[in-house]
Structures are given as structure tokens and as C-alpha cells.
Short mmCIF file of C-alpha atoms in Angstrom, two decimals:
data_model
loop_
_atom_site.label_atom_id
_atom_site.label_comp_id
_atom_site.label_asym_id
_atom_site.label_seq_id
_atom_site.Cartn_x
_atom_site.Cartn_y
_atom_site.Cartn_z
CA MET A 45 -14.53 47.13 53.17
CA THR A 46 -16.72 46.92 50.27
CA LYS A 47 -15.93 48.87 47.14
CA LYS A 48 -18.46 50.56 44.83
CA ILE A 49 -17.90 50.11 41.46
CA ALA A 50 -19.68 51.96 38.34
CA ILE A 51 -19.78 50.58 34.82
CA ILE A 52 -21.02 52.56 32.37
CA GLY A 53 -21.84 50.85 29.21
CA GLY A 54 -23.20 47.00 28.80
CA GLY A 55 -21.41 45.90 25.46
CA ILE A 56 -18.71 43.58 25.27
CA VAL A 57 -16.33 45.65 27.54
CA GLY A 58 -18.87 46.29 30.41
CA SER A 59 -20.37 42.88 30.60
CA THR A 60 -17.00 41.00 30.76
CA ALA A 61 -15.89 43.58 33.17
CA ALA A 62 -18.94 43.07 35.22
CA TYR A 63 -18.55 39.16 35.02
CA PHE A 64 -15.12 38.96 36.27
CA LEU A 65 -15.56 41.44 39.19
CA SER A 66 -18.59 38.76 40.28
CA GLN A 67 -15.98 35.82 39.59
CA LEU A 68 -12.71 37.06 41.33
CA ASP A 69 -12.13 35.79 44.68
CA SER A 70 -12.62 39.12 45.92
CA GLY A 71 -16.09 39.31 44.57
CA ASN A 72 -17.74 39.87 47.71
CA ASP A 73 -16.02 42.87 48.22
CA PHE A 74 -17.20 44.89 45.31
CA GLU A 75 -20.83 46.25 44.82
CA VAL A 76 -21.10 46.85 41.08
CA THR A 77 -23.78 49.17 39.57
CA MET A 78 -23.80 49.39 35.22
CA PHE A 79 -25.44 52.18 33.81
CA ASP A 80 -26.84 51.33 30.21
CA ASP A 81 -29.49 52.75 28.11
CA GLY A 82 -27.93 50.36 25.36
CA ASN A 83 -28.64 53.20 22.57
CA GLY A 84 -26.13 52.44 19.36
CA GLN A 85 -24.49 49.94 20.93
CA ALA A 86 -21.74 48.25 18.44
CA THR A 87 -22.10 44.98 20.37
CA LYS A 88 -25.71 44.41 19.82
CA ALA A 89 -25.30 44.73 15.91
CA ALA A 90 -21.80 43.50 15.61
CA ALA A 91 -21.39 40.70 12.90
CA GLY A 92 -19.70 38.18 15.65
CA ILE A 93 -16.93 36.69 13.63
CA ILE A 94 -14.01 35.62 15.91
CA SER A 95 -11.14 34.58 13.87
CA PRO A 96 -8.12 36.98 14.30
CA TRP A 97 -5.18 34.65 13.58
CA LEU A 98 -5.09 35.35 9.78
CA SER A 99 -4.93 39.31 10.17
CA LYS A 100 -2.05 40.75 8.40
CA ARG A 101 -2.36 43.91 10.67
CA ARG A 102 1.11 45.10 11.61
CA ASN A 103 0.22 46.35 14.99
CA LYS A 104 1.52 43.68 17.18
CA LYS A 105 -0.06 44.68 20.20
CA TRP A 106 -3.51 44.52 18.58
CA TYR A 107 -2.63 40.93 17.22
CA ASN A 108 -1.70 39.77 20.99
CA LEU A 109 -4.99 41.39 22.07
CA ALA A 110 -7.19 39.84 19.65
CA ARG A 111 -4.90 36.45 19.69
CA ASP A 112 -5.70 36.13 23.60
CA GLY A 113 -9.14 37.51 23.40
CA ALA A 114 -10.38 34.73 21.17
CA THR A 115 -8.59 32.17 23.79
CA LEU A 116 -10.37 33.92 26.55
CA LEU A 117 -13.92 33.89 24.95
CA LYS A 118 -13.44 30.11 24.44
CA GLN A 119 -12.67 29.64 28.33
CA ILE A 120 -15.70 32.17 28.99
CA SER A 121 -17.86 30.06 27.12
CA LYS A 122 -16.82 26.90 28.70
CA GLN A 123 -16.71 28.31 32.19
CA SER A 124 -20.27 30.17 32.42
CA LYS A 125 -21.88 27.37 30.34
CA MET A 126 -22.77 29.39 27.02
CA PRO A 127 -24.89 27.69 24.97
CA GLU A 128 -24.43 27.50 20.95
CA SER A 129 -26.74 30.06 20.33
CA ILE A 130 -24.46 32.44 21.98
CA TYR A 131 -20.64 31.29 21.07
CA ASN A 132 -20.38 28.57 18.21
CA GLN A 133 -17.11 27.20 17.04
CA CYS A 134 -18.36 26.68 13.85
CA GLY A 135 -14.77 27.26 12.14
CA THR A 136 -14.01 30.05 9.66
CA ILE A 137 -12.99 30.10 5.89
CA ILE A 138 -10.96 33.08 4.48
CA THR A 139 -10.88 33.05 0.34
CA ARG A 140 -8.24 34.31 -2.04
CA GLU A 141 -8.45 34.37 -5.65
CA ASP A 142 -4.51 34.32 -6.15
CA SER A 143 -2.86 31.03 -5.44
CA GLU A 144 0.38 32.57 -4.05
CA LYS A 145 -1.93 34.77 -1.81
CA LEU A 146 -3.81 31.63 -0.52
CA LYS A 147 -0.11 29.82 0.06
CA GLU A 148 0.84 32.94 2.11
CA LEU A 149 -2.20 32.75 4.10
CA TYR A 150 -1.83 29.09 4.85
CA GLN A 151 1.87 29.78 5.81
CA LEU A 152 0.75 32.25 8.24
CA ALA A 153 -1.89 30.39 9.79
CA GLU A 154 0.63 27.27 10.31
CA GLU A 155 3.29 30.02 11.94
CA ARG A 156 0.33 31.23 14.34
CA ARG A 157 -0.53 27.84 15.52
CA ASP A 158 2.52 27.66 16.82
CA GLU A 159 1.68 30.91 19.31
CA THR A 160 -1.68 29.52 20.36
CA ASP A 161 -3.74 26.14 19.87
CA THR A 162 -7.09 27.95 19.77
CA ILE A 163 -6.76 28.16 16.02
CA GLY A 164 -7.36 24.74 15.85
CA ASP A 165 -7.14 22.55 12.62
CA ILE A 166 -5.85 24.43 9.22
CA LYS A 167 -7.01 23.01 5.99
CA GLU A 168 -6.29 24.79 2.25
CA LEU A 169 -9.51 24.27 0.59
CA THR A 170 -10.60 24.11 -3.13
CA ALA A 171 -13.15 26.38 -4.58
CA ASP A 172 -15.23 23.28 -4.74
CA GLU A 173 -14.55 22.40 -1.03
CA VAL A 174 -15.60 26.07 0.08
CA MET A 175 -18.89 25.06 -1.30
CA ARG A 176 -19.21 21.91 0.10
CA PHE A 177 -18.51 23.21 3.54
CA VAL A 178 -20.88 26.13 2.93
CA PRO A 179 -23.28 24.47 0.45
CA ILE A 180 -25.64 27.76 0.36
CA ILE A 181 -22.59 29.15 -1.70
CA ASP A 182 -22.48 28.55 -5.52
CA SER A 183 -19.50 30.75 -6.20
CA SER A 184 -16.30 31.04 -4.22
CA TYR A 185 -12.57 31.05 -4.65
CA PRO A 186 -10.21 28.72 -2.62
CA GLY A 187 -9.62 29.32 1.01
CA VAL A 188 -8.11 28.46 4.24
CA PHE A 189 -10.40 26.93 6.66
CA VAL A 190 -9.41 27.31 10.45
CA SER A 191 -11.59 25.17 13.00
CA GLY A 192 -10.91 27.24 15.88
CA GLY A 193 -12.89 29.92 14.34
CA ALA A 194 -16.09 30.84 15.76
CA ARG A 195 -19.17 33.17 15.53
CA LEU A 196 -20.48 35.27 18.65
CA ASN A 197 -24.01 36.99 19.19
CA GLY A 198 -22.81 39.60 21.32
CA ASP A 199 -26.22 41.10 22.36
CA LYS A 200 -26.74 37.39 24.23
CA TYR A 201 -23.14 37.31 25.47
CA ALA A 202 -23.77 40.38 27.01
CA SER A 203 -27.18 39.29 28.71
CA HIS A 204 -25.84 36.01 29.68
CA LEU A 205 -22.82 37.40 31.58
CA THR A 206 -24.78 40.18 33.46
CA LYS A 207 -27.31 37.81 34.26
CA ILE A 208 -24.35 35.62 36.19
CA ALA A 209 -23.36 38.79 37.66
CA LYS A 210 -26.59 39.92 39.06
CA LYS A 211 -26.74 36.80 40.84
CA LYS A 212 -23.63 38.13 43.09
CA ASN A 213 -22.88 41.65 43.20
CA LEU A 214 -24.34 43.44 40.05
CA THR A 215 -27.28 46.10 39.65
CA ILE A 216 -28.43 47.56 36.44
CA ILE A 217 -29.72 50.80 35.55
CA LYS A 218 -31.05 51.27 32.29
CA GLN A 219 -30.73 55.27 32.24
CA PRO A 220 -27.87 57.51 30.86
CA VAL A 221 -25.51 58.89 33.08
CA SER A 222 -22.73 61.63 32.62
CA ILE A 223 -19.32 62.37 34.01
CA ASN A 224 -19.11 65.45 36.00
CA LYS A 225 -16.26 68.24 36.28
CA ASP A 226 -14.84 66.40 39.11
CA GLY A 227 -15.01 63.07 37.48
CA ASN A 228 -17.90 61.59 39.70
CA VAL A 229 -21.20 59.97 37.91
CA GLU A 230 -24.24 61.87 37.62
CA LEU A 231 -27.80 60.40 37.26
CA ASP A 232 -30.26 63.04 36.73
CA GLY A 233 -28.37 65.72 38.32
CA GLN A 234 -27.62 63.64 41.37
CA VAL A 235 -24.08 62.87 42.20
CA LEU A 236 -23.23 59.32 42.86
CA GLU A 237 -20.15 58.17 44.78
CA PHE A 238 -18.09 55.66 43.42
CA ASP A 239 -14.72 54.18 44.44
CA SER A 240 -14.04 53.29 40.83
CA ILE A 241 -15.60 53.89 37.50
CA ILE A 242 -15.34 51.86 34.44
CA LEU A 243 -15.86 53.55 31.08
CA ALA A 244 -17.17 51.20 28.40
CA THR A 245 -18.88 53.50 26.32
CA GLY A 246 -17.13 52.71 23.22
CA ALA A 247 -17.70 55.63 20.51
CA TRP A 248 -19.28 57.93 23.00
CA THR A 249 -16.18 57.82 25.14
CA LYS A 250 -15.08 61.39 23.99
CA ASP A 251 -18.89 62.74 24.71
CA ILE A 252 -18.88 61.35 28.37
CA LEU A 253 -15.87 63.02 29.28
CA LYS A 254 -16.31 66.42 27.65
CA GLU A 255 -16.46 67.93 31.30
CA LEU A 256 -13.01 67.07 32.17
CA PRO A 257 -10.00 68.82 30.57
CA LEU A 258 -8.94 65.70 28.51
CA ASP A 259 -8.07 65.25 24.64
CA VAL A 260 -9.89 62.23 23.63
CA ASP A 261 -8.94 60.40 20.12
CA VAL A 262 -11.94 58.36 19.72
CA ARG A 263 -14.29 58.81 16.69
CA PRO A 264 -17.56 57.14 15.76
CA GLN A 265 -18.03 54.76 12.57
CA LYS A 266 -21.14 53.57 11.50
CA GLY A 267 -21.81 49.85 10.76
CA GLN A 268 -24.77 48.52 8.94
CA LEU A 269 -25.36 44.78 8.06
CA ILE A 270 -28.36 42.74 7.15
CA GLU A 271 -30.26 39.42 8.43
CA LEU A 272 -31.22 37.35 5.73
CA SER A 273 -33.81 34.11 5.63
CA THR A 274 -32.23 31.05 4.08
CA THR A 275 -34.82 28.17 5.30
CA GLN A 276 -36.41 28.03 1.54
CA ILE A 277 -32.94 27.77 -0.05
CA LEU A 278 -31.21 25.23 2.38
CA GLY A 279 -33.61 24.40 5.38
CA ALA A 280 -33.65 25.50 8.78
CA ASN A 281 -30.60 23.79 10.73
CA VAL A 282 -27.51 23.29 8.63
CA ASP A 283 -24.74 24.52 10.79
CA MET A 284 -21.73 25.81 8.44
CA PRO A 285 -18.78 27.98 9.21
CA VAL A 286 -18.61 31.74 8.78
CA VAL A 287 -17.07 32.92 5.18
CA MET A 288 -14.81 36.08 4.90
CA PRO A 289 -14.58 36.23 1.12
CA GLU A 290 -12.03 38.30 -0.70
CA GLY A 291 -13.85 41.14 -2.17
CA GLU A 292 -17.19 40.71 -0.91
CA SER A 293 -18.87 41.17 2.90
CA ASP A 294 -18.59 39.03 5.17
CA PHE A 295 -20.92 35.67 4.95
CA ILE A 296 -22.26 34.34 8.40
CA PRO A 297 -24.62 31.66 8.50
CA LEU A 298 -26.30 31.21 11.99
CA GLY A 299 -27.60 27.68 11.46
CA ASN A 300 -31.24 28.22 12.22
CA GLY A 301 -32.17 29.27 8.68
CA ARG A 302 -30.65 32.59 8.92
CA LEU A 303 -27.76 34.52 7.69
CA ILE A 304 -25.72 37.84 8.43
CA VAL A 305 -24.04 39.38 5.68
CA GLY A 306 -21.69 42.76 6.50
CA ALA A 307 -20.79 44.95 7.97
CA SER A 308 -20.58 48.32 6.26
CA HIS A 309 -17.34 50.95 7.67
CA GLU A 310 -18.72 54.14 7.37
CA ASN A 311 -16.42 57.17 8.73
CA ASP A 312 -18.67 60.19 8.22
CA LYS A 313 -22.12 59.39 9.42
CA GLY A 314 -21.41 60.48 13.21
CA PHE A 315 -24.06 58.67 15.49
CA ASP A 316 -26.73 58.18 12.85
CA LEU A 317 -28.49 55.07 13.30
CA SER A 318 -30.76 55.22 10.10
CA ALA A 319 -30.86 52.29 7.57
CA ASP A 320 -28.90 53.64 4.16
CA ALA A 321 -30.87 52.04 1.23
CA ASP A 322 -27.70 52.10 -1.06
CA ILE A 323 -25.44 50.35 1.64
CA ILE A 324 -28.34 47.80 2.07
CA ASP A 325 -28.46 47.26 -1.54
CA GLU A 326 -24.38 46.80 -1.58
CA LEU A 327 -24.86 44.18 1.21
CA LEU A 328 -27.65 42.25 -0.86
CA ASN A 329 -25.42 42.59 -3.96
CA SER A 330 -22.32 41.16 -2.11
CA ALA A 331 -24.84 38.26 -0.81
CA HIS A 332 -26.27 37.54 -4.14
CA SER A 333 -22.62 37.38 -5.59
CA MET A 334 -21.93 34.62 -3.41
CA SER A 335 -25.36 32.86 -3.50
CA ASN A 336 -27.59 33.56 -6.36
CA GLN A 337 -30.59 32.17 -4.70
CA ILE A 338 -30.67 35.30 -2.27
CA ASN A 339 -32.21 38.59 -3.17
CA ALA A 340 -34.26 41.45 -1.42
CA GLU A 341 -37.16 39.05 -0.85
CA ASN A 342 -34.63 37.15 1.88
CA LEU A 343 -34.16 40.21 3.88
CA ILE A 344 -35.69 40.08 7.40
CA ARG A 345 -34.03 43.13 8.90
CA VAL A 346 -31.11 45.53 9.19
CA LYS A 347 -28.77 45.98 12.14
CA ILE A 348 -27.22 49.06 12.71
CA GLY A 349 -24.52 50.00 15.44
CA THR A 350 -21.65 52.75 16.18
CA ARG A 351 -18.06 51.30 16.32
CA ALA A 352 -15.46 53.23 18.37
CA TYR A 353 -12.29 54.01 16.43
CA THR A 354 -8.96 55.87 17.22
CA SER A 355 -6.69 57.75 14.48
CA ASP A 356 -4.21 54.98 14.61
CA PHE A 357 -7.28 52.28 14.49
CA ALA A 358 -5.83 50.82 17.48
CA PRO A 359 -7.76 50.08 20.73
CA PHE A 360 -6.67 51.34 24.36
CA PHE A 361 -7.29 50.65 27.87
CA GLY A 362 -6.33 51.73 31.36
CA ARG A 363 -6.58 54.55 34.06
CA ILE A 364 -7.32 58.13 32.79
CA PRO A 365 -4.27 60.48 33.23
CA GLY A 366 -5.22 62.72 36.06
CA TYR A 367 -8.48 60.74 37.17
CA GLU A 368 -6.67 57.64 38.36
CA LYS A 369 -10.34 56.28 39.61
CA ILE A 370 -11.67 56.15 36.01
CA LEU A 371 -10.61 53.30 33.87
CA VAL A 372 -11.47 53.06 30.30
CA GLY A 373 -11.54 50.72 27.43
CA SER A 374 -12.53 51.97 23.85
CA GLY A 375 -11.22 52.24 20.39
CA LEU A 376 -11.90 48.70 19.48
CA GLY A 377 -13.22 49.20 16.03
CA SER A 378 -14.59 45.94 14.07
CA SER A 379 -12.75 43.52 16.29
CA GLY A 380 -14.53 44.73 19.36
CA LEU A 381 -16.35 41.18 19.73
CA THR A 382 -12.81 39.51 19.71
CA THR A 383 -10.50 41.94 22.00
CA GLY A 384 -13.18 43.51 24.01
CA PRO A 385 -13.71 40.34 26.87
CA LEU A 386 -9.73 40.76 27.33
CA VAL A 387 -10.14 44.41 27.93
CA GLY A 388 -13.23 43.96 30.06
CA LYS A 389 -11.08 41.30 32.23
CA ILE A 390 -8.11 43.45 32.75
CA LEU A 391 -9.98 46.16 33.88
CA ALA A 392 -11.53 44.33 36.32
CA GLU A 393 -8.47 42.67 37.61
CA MET A 394 -6.85 46.30 37.54
CA ILE A 395 -9.80 47.40 39.87
CA ALA A 396 -9.31 44.26 42.16
CA ASP A 397 -5.26 44.46 41.88
CA LYS A 398 -5.25 41.08 40.52
CA VAL A 399 -3.10 41.77 37.43
CA ASP A 400 -0.26 39.50 37.46
CA TYR A 401 1.10 39.67 33.91
CA ASP A 402 2.44 42.28 31.36
CA ILE A 403 -0.64 44.13 30.20
CA ASP A 404 1.67 46.36 28.02
CA GLU A 405 2.00 43.57 25.65
CA TYR A 406 -1.43 44.44 24.56
CA ARG A 407 -1.60 48.21 24.60
CA LYS A 408 0.16 51.51 23.66
CA PRO A 409 0.23 54.18 26.40
CA ILE A 410 -2.93 55.58 27.09
CA GLU A 411 -1.57 58.90 26.69
CA ASN A 412 -1.57 58.24 23.01
CA TYR A 413 -5.23 58.46 23.13
CA ILE A 414 -6.39 60.44 26.23
CA LYS A 415 -4.02 63.30 27.41
CA LEU A 416 -4.80 65.57 30.34
CA VAL A 417 -5.09 69.34 28.98
CA LYS A 418 -3.46 71.84 31.29
#
């Protein structure tokens, strides 16, 4: 019997869920419809750094999700034959001014290499070595390089995976939908019946569930970043690692004469998607502090998206209490491109009843974030 599955949201979580629903052994048993209007999608605007291993966040479940998410991304890239323009294992460098903090960072990398080989090779760099790795930079602190770090183009990733899924069992409808008071999908006033629904709606999760008696802990955070031309500075085909510099915005060379710098974290802007001149100036100043040849003339465009955050900054996923046919993954924050693929895979496997591992090592109880109001 074919089961009808709805996926609302075509970003990092939704596209990965669609991909795995097309690749599972029981893929022929699913008829999948994705609804996505693309408005404000964080995946399209995200900076795209995949390098979770040196994070000092104390949430162990988050780290498990990010660590294994980075490993899964590498596997998906190989399995789906992603070009380097989408997933590029270029390495990442994290800098520290204080020598003791740099030593601690290196030791942390060594410890976490015991947990996963995806981190790759680890090397401590002097400031001069950082600048040789990333020749566009003319000022740097010393740093730690991990070869397993990568950059991901979230927009192209989603398109790549949904293109594969469309060949099997996916239909995409580029229109907004809602969830009605009965927990069903509505499109232009028409109720559509599905056996299961995946909500991959990010910061809009609370809004799409507003007709249901649920208390949802999700809030929007605005993120702005800038794309710069570096062709006149260094040429068009120089591949470099991503740099996460202490005290400055992330520095992401794209290897095609382009550079991404960002992103901002703005908690009081709601779903505003307009560019903020002050934020753009801050990002330009940050870029200039790393490379004094960069200025406003290098600016190509501003990218803006809306991230989803919870009150404890932890992601959540699973079946919604009281509405078991609705599954959700949200609250991914600024690490969404790293954690989102694993969340999407797990949601697909839950629908297919293919989960054969302990998913609670990746999450707190979903009731911490979505409560049924009686």
C-alpha cells in the first residue's frame, strides 16, 4: 500500500528527508509531496561552514547531532555524486590570539578525532602559516587547521537532492500551505489528506501550528551576510580553507573569485528580510580587518535568511505530542547546515519505520519544545 507523505519546507531538513524517502528500500511505497514557497529560507542564505568538532558547546546531544551530521553530509555527497560547487572539503581554520587557548583548541581537536575520523588531519598553524593557507588574508592570529572541514552551498544542496528524489517519488508544489485545526494540510482552502506530514518549516514552525492547541518554543533570528568579489585581488580559481577568526565574522572563500563574510545574529528583527546598512558596514569592516584590499567596491550582494532558535538554543525533532502523524524538525540555529541533514534522515526513517539506533543520543524530549495545551 502506497503511503502519502507531505513535506512542508524545502530547505536542508525537507530536502534531505525527501532524498532519503526516495532512497530507502521501501521508497516505492511512498508518494511524497513537498510544499515550499522558499520565502526567507535559512538554507538559501546560510554561510555554509561544516566544522563542528572544535565547538565548546556543553550540550552533548547537540554535539552528537552535529558530529554525525558532518559525517552524514560527506556520505551524502559521495552517494549522490555532488560536485565541489555544492560540497567542498576545503578544510577549516579556527584562530586564537592567546597561546594557551590555541593549545586547548588543538587538544580538543585531538580528543575528538578519537570519536570520528571525519575531522581529518589536524595541524597547529602560526599566523604566517594561516596567511599562506589563505593568501587573501594579510592579518591573522595563529590557528588550528582541520582538513575534514567543508563548505556547503545549502541552496544547491537542496536542489541537487530534490532533483534526485523527483525521479523516484517526489512532487514539488511551490505554494504556501497551512495546518488546520484537525492537523491536516490545507492548500487554497482545500484539505489534502496525508498519512504522515513532515514539518521542515524552521522559524515558521510556531506559525504553521497556530491552529492546534500547542505551545511551541521556536523564535526567528535574522542572519545577514555579504558576498564579495576577490578576482582582482587573487584571481578566480584559488581554492582556500574556511577561516573562523577570533573576534571577526567567518571568512569563507568560495574558490571562484568570490568570498562570503558573515553572518549576523539578530534576535529582535522577527521575519524582516530587508538589508541593514549598519550590519553590512560591520561585515565589510570585518572583512577589511582580515584583508585590507577588501572594501565596499568588492560587494556583490547581500544574502538574508531567518534561522529558527529555541529558548535553550537546542534543536528538536520527532512526532508532535497529540498529533502523531505530524513530525517536525526545527530550532537548528546557525548550525542548521550541519545538523539538518541528520534530522531530515531520521524523520524519513521514522516514517519508514527504519530507525535501528538510539535517536535520543541526539535530542532532548520534544515536549521541552512543543507541549500539548489541554
